[in-house]
Coordinates of C-alpha atoms and ligand atoms in Angstrom, one line a residue:
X1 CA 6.9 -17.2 10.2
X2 CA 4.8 -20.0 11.4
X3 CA 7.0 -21.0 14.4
X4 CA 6.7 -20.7 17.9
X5 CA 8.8 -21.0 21.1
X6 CA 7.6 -23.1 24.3
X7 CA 7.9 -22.3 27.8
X8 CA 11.1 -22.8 28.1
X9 CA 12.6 -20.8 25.0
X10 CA 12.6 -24.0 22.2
X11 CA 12.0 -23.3 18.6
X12 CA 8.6 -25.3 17.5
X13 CA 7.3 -25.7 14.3
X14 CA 3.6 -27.6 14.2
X15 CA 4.2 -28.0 18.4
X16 CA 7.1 -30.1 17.4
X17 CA 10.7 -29.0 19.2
X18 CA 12.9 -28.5 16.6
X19 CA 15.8 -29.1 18.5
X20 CA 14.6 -33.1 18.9
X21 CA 14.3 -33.5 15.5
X22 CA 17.7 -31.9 14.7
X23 CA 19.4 -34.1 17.3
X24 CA 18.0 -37.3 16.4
X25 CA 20.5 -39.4 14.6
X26 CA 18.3 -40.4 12.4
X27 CA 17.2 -36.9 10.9
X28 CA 20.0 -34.4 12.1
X29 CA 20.4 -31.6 9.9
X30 CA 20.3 -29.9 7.2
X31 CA 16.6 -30.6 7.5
X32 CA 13.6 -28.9 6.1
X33 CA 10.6 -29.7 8.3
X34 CA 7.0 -28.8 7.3
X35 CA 3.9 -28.2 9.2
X36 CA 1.2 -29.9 6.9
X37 CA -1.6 -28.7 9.5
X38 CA -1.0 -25.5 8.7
X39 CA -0.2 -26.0 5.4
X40 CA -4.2 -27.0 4.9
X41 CA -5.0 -24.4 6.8
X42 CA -3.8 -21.3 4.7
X43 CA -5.0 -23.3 1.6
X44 CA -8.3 -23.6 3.1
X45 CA -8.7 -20.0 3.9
X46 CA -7.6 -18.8 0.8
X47 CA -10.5 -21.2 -1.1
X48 CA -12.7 -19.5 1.7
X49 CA -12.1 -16.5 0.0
X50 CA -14.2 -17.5 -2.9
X51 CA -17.6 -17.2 -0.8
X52 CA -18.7 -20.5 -2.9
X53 CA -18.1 -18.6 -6.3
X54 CA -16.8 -21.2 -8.8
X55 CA -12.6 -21.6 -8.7
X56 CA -10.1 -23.3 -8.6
X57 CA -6.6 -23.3 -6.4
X58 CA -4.0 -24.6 -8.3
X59 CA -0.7 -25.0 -6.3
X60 CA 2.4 -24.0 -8.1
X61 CA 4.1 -27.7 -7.5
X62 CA 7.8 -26.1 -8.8
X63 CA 7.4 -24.0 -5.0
X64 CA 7.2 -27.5 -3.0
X65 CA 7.0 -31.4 -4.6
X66 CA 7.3 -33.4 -2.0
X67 CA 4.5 -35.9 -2.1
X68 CA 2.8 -35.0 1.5
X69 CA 2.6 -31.5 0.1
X70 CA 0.8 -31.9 -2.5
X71 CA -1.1 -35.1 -1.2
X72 CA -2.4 -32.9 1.4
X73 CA -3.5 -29.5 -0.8
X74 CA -4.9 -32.1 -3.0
X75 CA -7.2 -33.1 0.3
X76 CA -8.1 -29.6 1.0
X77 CA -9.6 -29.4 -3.0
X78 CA -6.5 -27.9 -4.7
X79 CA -5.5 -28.3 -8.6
X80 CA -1.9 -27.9 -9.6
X81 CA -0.5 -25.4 -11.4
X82 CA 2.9 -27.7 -13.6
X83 CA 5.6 -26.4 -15.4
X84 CA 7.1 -29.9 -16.3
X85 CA 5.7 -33.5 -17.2
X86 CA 7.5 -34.8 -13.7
X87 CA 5.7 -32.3 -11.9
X88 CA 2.6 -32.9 -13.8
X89 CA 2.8 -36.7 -13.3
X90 CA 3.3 -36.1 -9.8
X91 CA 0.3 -34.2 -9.0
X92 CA -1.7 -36.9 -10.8
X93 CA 0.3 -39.5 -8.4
X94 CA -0.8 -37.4 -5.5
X95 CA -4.3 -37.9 -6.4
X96 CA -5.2 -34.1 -8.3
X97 CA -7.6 -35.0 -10.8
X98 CA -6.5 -34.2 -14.5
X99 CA -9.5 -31.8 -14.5
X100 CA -7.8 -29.5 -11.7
X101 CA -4.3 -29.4 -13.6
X102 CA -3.4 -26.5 -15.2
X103 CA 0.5 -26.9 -17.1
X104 CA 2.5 -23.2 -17.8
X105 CA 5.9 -23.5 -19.5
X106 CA 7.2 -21.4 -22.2
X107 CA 9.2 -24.7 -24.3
X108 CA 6.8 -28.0 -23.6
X109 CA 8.1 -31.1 -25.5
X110 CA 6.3 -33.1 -27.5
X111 CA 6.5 -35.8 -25.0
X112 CA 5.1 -33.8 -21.9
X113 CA 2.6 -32.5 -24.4
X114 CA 1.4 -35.9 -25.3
X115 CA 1.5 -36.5 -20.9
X116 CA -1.2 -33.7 -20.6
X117 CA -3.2 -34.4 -23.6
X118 CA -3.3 -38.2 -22.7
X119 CA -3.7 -37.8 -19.3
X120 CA -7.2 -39.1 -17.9
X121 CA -10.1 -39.4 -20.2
X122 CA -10.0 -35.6 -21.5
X123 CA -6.0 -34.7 -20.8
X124 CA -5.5 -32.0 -17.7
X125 CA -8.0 -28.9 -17.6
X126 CA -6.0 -26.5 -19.3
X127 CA -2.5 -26.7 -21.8
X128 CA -1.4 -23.1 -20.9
X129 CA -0.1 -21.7 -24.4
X130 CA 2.7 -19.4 -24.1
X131 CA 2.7 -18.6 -27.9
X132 CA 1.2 -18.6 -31.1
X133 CA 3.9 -20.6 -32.3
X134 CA 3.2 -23.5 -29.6
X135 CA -0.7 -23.6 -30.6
X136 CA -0.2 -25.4 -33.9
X137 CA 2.1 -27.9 -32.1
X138 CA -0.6 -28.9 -29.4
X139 CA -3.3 -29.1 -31.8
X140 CA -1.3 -31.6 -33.7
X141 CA -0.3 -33.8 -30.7
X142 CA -3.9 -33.9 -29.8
X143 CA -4.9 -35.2 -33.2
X144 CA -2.5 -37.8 -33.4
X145 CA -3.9 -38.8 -30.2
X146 CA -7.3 -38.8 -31.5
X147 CA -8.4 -35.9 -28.9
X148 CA -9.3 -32.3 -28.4
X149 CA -7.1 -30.3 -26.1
X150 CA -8.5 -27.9 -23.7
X151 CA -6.5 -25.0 -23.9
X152 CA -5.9 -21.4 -22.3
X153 CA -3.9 -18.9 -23.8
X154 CA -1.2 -16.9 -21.3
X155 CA -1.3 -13.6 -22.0
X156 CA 1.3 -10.8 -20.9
X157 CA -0.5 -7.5 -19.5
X158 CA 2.7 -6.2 -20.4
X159 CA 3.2 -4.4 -16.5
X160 CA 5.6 -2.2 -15.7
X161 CA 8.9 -3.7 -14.3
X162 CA 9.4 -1.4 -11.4
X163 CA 5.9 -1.5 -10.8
X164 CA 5.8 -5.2 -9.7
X165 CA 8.4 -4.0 -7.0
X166 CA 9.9 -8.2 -6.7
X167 CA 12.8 -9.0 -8.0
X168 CA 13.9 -9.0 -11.7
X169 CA 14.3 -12.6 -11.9
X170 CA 11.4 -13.2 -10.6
X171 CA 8.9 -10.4 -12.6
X172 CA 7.3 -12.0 -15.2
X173 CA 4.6 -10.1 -16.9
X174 CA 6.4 -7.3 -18.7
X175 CA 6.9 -7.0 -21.9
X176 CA 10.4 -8.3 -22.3
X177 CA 9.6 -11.7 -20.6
X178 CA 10.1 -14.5 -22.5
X179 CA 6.6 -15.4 -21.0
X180 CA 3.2 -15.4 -22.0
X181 CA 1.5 -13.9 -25.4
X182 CA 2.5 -10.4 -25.6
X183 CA -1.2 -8.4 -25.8
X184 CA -0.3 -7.4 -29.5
X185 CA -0.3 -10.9 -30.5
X186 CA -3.3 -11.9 -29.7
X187 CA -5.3 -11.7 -32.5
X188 CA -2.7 -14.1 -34.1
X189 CA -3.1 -16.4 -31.2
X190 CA -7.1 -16.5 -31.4
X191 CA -6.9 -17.2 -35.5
X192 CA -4.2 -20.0 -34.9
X193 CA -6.6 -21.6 -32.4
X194 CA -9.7 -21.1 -35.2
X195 CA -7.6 -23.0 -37.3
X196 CA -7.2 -25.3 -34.4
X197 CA -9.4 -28.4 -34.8
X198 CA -8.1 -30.7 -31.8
X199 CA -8.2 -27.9 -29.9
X200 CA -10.8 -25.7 -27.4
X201 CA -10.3 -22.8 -26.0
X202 CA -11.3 -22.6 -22.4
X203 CA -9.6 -19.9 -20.6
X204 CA -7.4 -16.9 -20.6
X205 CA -4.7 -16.4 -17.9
X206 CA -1.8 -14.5 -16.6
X207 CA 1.3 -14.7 -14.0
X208 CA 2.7 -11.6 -13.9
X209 CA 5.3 -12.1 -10.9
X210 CA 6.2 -13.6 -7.4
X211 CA 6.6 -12.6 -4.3
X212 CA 3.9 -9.4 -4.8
X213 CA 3.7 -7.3 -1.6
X214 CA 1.2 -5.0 -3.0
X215 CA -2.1 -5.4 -4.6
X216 CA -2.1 -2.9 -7.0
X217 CA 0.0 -5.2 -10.1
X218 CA -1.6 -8.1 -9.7
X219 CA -5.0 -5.5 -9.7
X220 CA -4.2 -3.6 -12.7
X221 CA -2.9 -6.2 -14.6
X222 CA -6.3 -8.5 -13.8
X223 CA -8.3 -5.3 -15.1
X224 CA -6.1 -5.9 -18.2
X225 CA -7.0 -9.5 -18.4
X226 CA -10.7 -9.2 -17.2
X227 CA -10.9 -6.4 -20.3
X228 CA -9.4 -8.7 -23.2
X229 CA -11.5 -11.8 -22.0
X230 CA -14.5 -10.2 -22.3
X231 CA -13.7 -9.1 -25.7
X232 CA -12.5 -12.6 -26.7
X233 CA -15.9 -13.5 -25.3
X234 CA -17.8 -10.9 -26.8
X235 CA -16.3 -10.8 -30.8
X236 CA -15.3 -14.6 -30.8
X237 CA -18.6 -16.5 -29.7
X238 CA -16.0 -17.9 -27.6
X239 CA -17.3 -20.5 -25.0
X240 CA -14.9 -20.4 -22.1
X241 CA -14.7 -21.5 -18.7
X242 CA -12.4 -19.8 -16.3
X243 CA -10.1 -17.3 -16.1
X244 CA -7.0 -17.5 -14.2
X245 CA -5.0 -14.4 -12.7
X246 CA -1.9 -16.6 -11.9
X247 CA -0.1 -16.8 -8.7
X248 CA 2.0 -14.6 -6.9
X249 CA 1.2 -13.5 -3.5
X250 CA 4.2 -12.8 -1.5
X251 CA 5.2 -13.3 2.4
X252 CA 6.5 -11.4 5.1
X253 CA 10.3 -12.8 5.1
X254 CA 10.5 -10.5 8.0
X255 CA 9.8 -7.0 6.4
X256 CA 6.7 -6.8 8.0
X257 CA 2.9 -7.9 7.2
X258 CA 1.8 -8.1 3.8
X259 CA -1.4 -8.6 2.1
X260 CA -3.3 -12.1 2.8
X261 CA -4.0 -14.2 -0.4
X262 CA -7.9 -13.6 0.0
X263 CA -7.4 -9.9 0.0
X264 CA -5.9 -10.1 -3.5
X265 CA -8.9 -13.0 -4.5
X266 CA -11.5 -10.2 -3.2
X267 CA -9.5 -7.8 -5.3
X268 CA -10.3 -9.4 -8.4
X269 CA -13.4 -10.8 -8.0
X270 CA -14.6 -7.6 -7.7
X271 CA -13.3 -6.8 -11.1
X272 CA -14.3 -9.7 -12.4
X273 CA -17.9 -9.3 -11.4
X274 CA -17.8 -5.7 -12.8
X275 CA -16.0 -7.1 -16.1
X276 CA -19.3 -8.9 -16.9
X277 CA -17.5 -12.7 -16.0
X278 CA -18.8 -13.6 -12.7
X279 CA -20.5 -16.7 -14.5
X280 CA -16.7 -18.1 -15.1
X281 CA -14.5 -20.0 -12.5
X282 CA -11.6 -17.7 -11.3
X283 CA -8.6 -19.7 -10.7
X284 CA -5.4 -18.9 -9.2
X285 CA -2.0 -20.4 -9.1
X286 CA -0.3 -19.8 -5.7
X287 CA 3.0 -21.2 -4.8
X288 CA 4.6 -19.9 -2.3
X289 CA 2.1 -18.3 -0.2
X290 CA 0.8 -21.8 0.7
X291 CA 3.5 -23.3 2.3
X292 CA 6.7 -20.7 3.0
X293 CA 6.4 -19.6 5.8
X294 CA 5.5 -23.7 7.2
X295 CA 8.6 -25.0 6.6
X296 CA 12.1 -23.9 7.7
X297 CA 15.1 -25.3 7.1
X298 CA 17.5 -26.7 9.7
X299 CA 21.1 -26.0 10.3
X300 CA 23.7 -27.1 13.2
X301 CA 26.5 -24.5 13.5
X302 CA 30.0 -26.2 12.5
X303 CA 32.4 -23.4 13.6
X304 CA 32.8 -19.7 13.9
X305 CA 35.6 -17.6 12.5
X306 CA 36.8 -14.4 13.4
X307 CA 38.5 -12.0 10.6
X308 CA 40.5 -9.8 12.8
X309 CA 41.8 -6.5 10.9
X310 CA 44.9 -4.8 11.2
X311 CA 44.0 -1.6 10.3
X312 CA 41.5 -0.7 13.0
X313 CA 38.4 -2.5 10.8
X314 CA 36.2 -4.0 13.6
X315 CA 36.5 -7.8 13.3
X316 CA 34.1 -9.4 11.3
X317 CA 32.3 -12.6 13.2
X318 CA 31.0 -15.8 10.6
X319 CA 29.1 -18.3 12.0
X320 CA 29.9 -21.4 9.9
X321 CA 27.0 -23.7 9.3
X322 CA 26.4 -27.2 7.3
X323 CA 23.5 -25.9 5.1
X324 CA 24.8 -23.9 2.4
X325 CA 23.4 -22.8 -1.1
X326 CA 22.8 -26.1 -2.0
X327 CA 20.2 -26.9 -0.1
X328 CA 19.0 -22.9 0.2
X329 CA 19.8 -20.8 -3.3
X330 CA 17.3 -18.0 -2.6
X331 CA 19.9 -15.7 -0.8
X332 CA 22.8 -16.8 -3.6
X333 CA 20.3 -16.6 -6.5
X334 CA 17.9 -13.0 -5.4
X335 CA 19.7 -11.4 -2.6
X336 CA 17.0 -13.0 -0.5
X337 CA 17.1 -12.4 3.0
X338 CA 15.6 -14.9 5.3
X339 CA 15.2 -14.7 9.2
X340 CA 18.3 -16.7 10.8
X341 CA 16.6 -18.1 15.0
X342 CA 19.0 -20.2 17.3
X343 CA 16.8 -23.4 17.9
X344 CA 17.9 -23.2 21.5
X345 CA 16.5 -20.3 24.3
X346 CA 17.9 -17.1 23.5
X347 CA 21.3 -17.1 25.8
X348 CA 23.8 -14.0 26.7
X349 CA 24.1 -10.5 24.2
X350 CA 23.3 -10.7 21.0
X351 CA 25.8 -10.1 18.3
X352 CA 26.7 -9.8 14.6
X353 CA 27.5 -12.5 13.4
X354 CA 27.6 -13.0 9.2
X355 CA 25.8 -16.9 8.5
X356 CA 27.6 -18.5 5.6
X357 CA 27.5 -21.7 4.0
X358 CA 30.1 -24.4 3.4
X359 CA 29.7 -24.1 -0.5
X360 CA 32.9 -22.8 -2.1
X361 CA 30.6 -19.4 -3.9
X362 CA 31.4 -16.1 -2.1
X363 CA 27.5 -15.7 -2.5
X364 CA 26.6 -18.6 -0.3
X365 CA 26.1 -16.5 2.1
X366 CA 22.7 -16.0 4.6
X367 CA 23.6 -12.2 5.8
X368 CA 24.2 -10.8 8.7
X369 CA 21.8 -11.4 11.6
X370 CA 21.8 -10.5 15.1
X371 CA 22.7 -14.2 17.4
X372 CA 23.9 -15.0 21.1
X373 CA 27.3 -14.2 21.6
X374 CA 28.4 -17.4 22.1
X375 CA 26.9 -18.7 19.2
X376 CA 24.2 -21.2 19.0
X377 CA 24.7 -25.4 18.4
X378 CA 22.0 -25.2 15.7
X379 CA 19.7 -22.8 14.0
X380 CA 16.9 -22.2 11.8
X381 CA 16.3 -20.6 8.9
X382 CA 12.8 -19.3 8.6
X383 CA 10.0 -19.4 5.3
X384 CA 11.9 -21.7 3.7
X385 CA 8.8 -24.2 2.6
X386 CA 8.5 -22.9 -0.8
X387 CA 11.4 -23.1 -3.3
X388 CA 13.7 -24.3 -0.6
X389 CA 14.4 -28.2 -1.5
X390 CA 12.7 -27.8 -5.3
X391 CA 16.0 -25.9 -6.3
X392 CA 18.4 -27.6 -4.1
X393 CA 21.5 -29.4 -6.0
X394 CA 24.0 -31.8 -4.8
X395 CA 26.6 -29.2 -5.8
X396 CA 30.2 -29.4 -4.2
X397 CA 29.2 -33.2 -3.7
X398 CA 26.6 -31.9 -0.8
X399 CA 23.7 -34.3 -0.1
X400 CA 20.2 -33.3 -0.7
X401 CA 18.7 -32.0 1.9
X402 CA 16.4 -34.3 4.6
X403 CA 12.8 -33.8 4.9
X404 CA 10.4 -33.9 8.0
X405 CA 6.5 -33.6 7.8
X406 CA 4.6 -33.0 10.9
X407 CA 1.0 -33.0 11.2
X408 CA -1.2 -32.8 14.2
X409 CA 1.9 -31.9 16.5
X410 CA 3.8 -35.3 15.4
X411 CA 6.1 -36.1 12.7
X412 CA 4.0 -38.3 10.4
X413 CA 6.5 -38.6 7.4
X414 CA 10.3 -38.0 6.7
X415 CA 12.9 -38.5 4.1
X416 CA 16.3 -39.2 4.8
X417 CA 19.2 -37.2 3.3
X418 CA 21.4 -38.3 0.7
X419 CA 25.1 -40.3 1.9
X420 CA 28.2 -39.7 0.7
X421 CA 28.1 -43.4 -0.1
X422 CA 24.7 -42.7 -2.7
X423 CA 26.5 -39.2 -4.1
X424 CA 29.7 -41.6 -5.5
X425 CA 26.9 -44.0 -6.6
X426 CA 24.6 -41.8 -9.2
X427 CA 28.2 -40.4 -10.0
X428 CA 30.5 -43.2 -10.5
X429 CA 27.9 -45.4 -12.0
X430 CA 26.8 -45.0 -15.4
X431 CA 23.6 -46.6 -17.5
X432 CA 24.5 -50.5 -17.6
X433 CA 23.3 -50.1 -21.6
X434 CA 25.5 -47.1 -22.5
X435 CA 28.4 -48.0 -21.0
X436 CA 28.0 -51.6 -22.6
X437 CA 27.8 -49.9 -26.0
X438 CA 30.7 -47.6 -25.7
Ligands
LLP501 N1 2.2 -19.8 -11.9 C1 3.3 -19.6 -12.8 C2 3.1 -19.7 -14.2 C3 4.6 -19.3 -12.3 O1 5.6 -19.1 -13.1 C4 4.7 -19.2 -10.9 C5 6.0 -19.0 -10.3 C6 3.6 -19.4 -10.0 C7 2.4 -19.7 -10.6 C8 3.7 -19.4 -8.5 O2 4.1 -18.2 -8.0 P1 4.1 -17.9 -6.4 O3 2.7 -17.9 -6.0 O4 4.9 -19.0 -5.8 O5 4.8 -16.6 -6.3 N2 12.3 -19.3 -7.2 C9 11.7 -18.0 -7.0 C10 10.3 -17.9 -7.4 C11 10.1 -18.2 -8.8 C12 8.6 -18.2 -9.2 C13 8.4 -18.7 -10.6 N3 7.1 -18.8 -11.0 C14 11.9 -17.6 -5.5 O6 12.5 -18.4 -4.8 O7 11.5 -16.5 -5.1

């Protein structure tokens, strides 16, 4: 939670009162706003963390996209971590150099192949194979592009589910993910890449979840890692150059403190040096720990609704606001909770009061937090700047989302939301060509 109130009880994010930028006709709500400042600021600690050693931060672009984001990790010396060819063309439009681009994804077309492999004068750092079966498919984009492929092989440490303690969906590194090459497999993965010509291996690497609240995973399964690139190392003559222990560290949504994304970098680093591989550059992929907590998303309250029992049930009390799961599908999609704040001063007794969406899903729904009585004009929902507007949809004919970016206590950037007007556009209008043809 990176917000703060003033003197007089206003929510600010970046010294900015949200309140003005929720009233303004011009931005109004729902609005995510983002405080870049701070943004740099965690990613500069975390590459602190490295006490000089060789690495790498690669930002998980699928957690936030928009261009002052990434334009400004980019500034503070991040990579990107890509899972798509938009995303990965979009880092290199925000000025990451190919070198720094690292690109996961379990089914890469040909086509975003081809984007990595042709991308600057030696493609992006590292084509992250997720299987033996995609090696063969790389190698031969890269020779019909007359180039070698730097390559790093995924692997699955193959942790225990309940271990990771995060949700299901979002657990990746046990063994029934469809991520990553299962440990078992990689002796077929290493003989596919012998047989490799256009490509070179230069890494090993590993994601095994999101949103980790404890160490000990993201530990163990490093060790894991750490082990099986040494032996790579070791029995293959193998020349690499980093190894990369994924993303993952989680926020306090409001549970309470958890463990800073340098602690787990000291973690490993550790292990790494006692793993023999100190001379190779760790990288990490971090998402979310970069920039949720320094954005929240912005709500005005529509109406509130009582649901008055018969049968001596107390009432239930829904406050009605205009930002549903649309522009927020954590909650709907993972049971996530996320803090619900009043923009204005606190005012009279708290209450109940259930925060739902307009969407027509039972499951757009915020939960039940404790608000002023009389309910608030407009409120915030807090550590929504990573995977808040990346998975929003224009579902129920809802706008996407605006955005606000402040920096230095002022807004410096913004993007307006979508109208009714351009939602019966892209909907109503089909491709000139096709329609011609048909
Ligand atoms: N690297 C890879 C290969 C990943 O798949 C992910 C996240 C990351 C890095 C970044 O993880 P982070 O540091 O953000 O935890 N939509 C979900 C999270 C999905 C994460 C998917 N992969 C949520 O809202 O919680």
């Amino acid at each position: 939670m990176a917000t703060t109130r003033d003197a007089r009880g206003n929510l600010c994010l970046g010294g900015v009162r949200l309140q003005t930028l929720a009233d303004d006709p011009a931005i109004g709500t729902p609005t995510y706003v983002y405080d870049l400042s701070a943004i740099a600021l965690e990613a500069r600690e975390l590459r602190e963390s490295f006490e000089g050693a060789p690495h790498l931060v690669a930002f998980a672009v699928k957690a936030n996209s928009a261009g002052p984001v990434v334009r400004v990790l980019a500034r503070e010396g991040c990579g990107a971590d890509v899972v798509s060819g938009s995303e990965l063309a979009l880092a290199l439009a925000c000025g990451i150099s190919p070198d720094h681009v690292v690109y996961s994804g379990v089914a890469k077309t040909d086509d975003e192949l081809d984007r990595a492999i042709f991308a600057g004068p030696r493609g992006i750092g590292a084509v992250q194979v997720e299987s033996v079966e995609e090696i063969p498919r790389v190698d031969a984009r890269a020779a019909s592009a007359g180039r070698v492929a730097r390559v790093a092989v995924r692997v699955n440490p193959g942790v225990d589910l309940a271990e990771l303690g995060t949700h299901a969906y979002i657990a990746t590194g046990h063994d029934e993910a469809k991520f990553g090459v299962a440990l078992d497999d990689m002796s077929l993965a290493l003989s596919a890449l012998r047989a490799a010509r256009h490509t070179e291996l230069v890494g090993l690497g590993m994601h095994v979840g999101s949103q980790l609240t404890s160490i000990t995973p993201y530990v163990d399964a490093s060790r894991t890692l750490f082990r099986l690139t040494a032996e790579v190392r070791a029995e293959q003559g193998k020349r690499l150059a980093f190894v990369d222990t994924g993303g993952g560290f989680g926020i306090d949504y409001g549970e309470g403190a958890c463990v800073r994304p340098g602690d787990f970098v000291r973690a490993v680093r550790a292990l790494q040096r006692a793993a023999g591989l100190d001379d190779l550059a760790l990288h990490v992929d971090p998402g979310r720990s970069l920039v949720a907590a320094n954005g929240v998303l912005l709500a005005r309250v529509v109406q509130s609704k009582v649901s008055r029992f018969q049968k001596g049930a107390a009432p239930l009390q829904w406050l009605l606001i205009d930002a549903g799961m649309n522009d927020l599908l954590r909650p709907a999609l993972y049971r996530a909770r996320h803090r619900v704040v009043p923009l204005g001063p606190d005012a009279g007794p708290p209450s109940n009061w259930r925060v739902v969406g307009p969407v027509c899903e039972s499951s757009d729904d915020f939960g039940i937090h404790m608000l002023p009585d009389s309910p608030p004009a407009a409120i915030a929902i807090l550590d929504a700047g990573a995977y808040g507007y990346t998975m929003a949809s224009s579902y129920n004919g809802r706008a996407l989302p605006a955005e606000v970016f402040i920096e230095g206590g002022r807004v410096v950037d913004r993007r307006a939301r979508g109208s009714v007007e351009s939602w019966i556009l892209e909907r109503t209008s089909g491709d000139s060509r096709a329609t011609k043809r048909s």
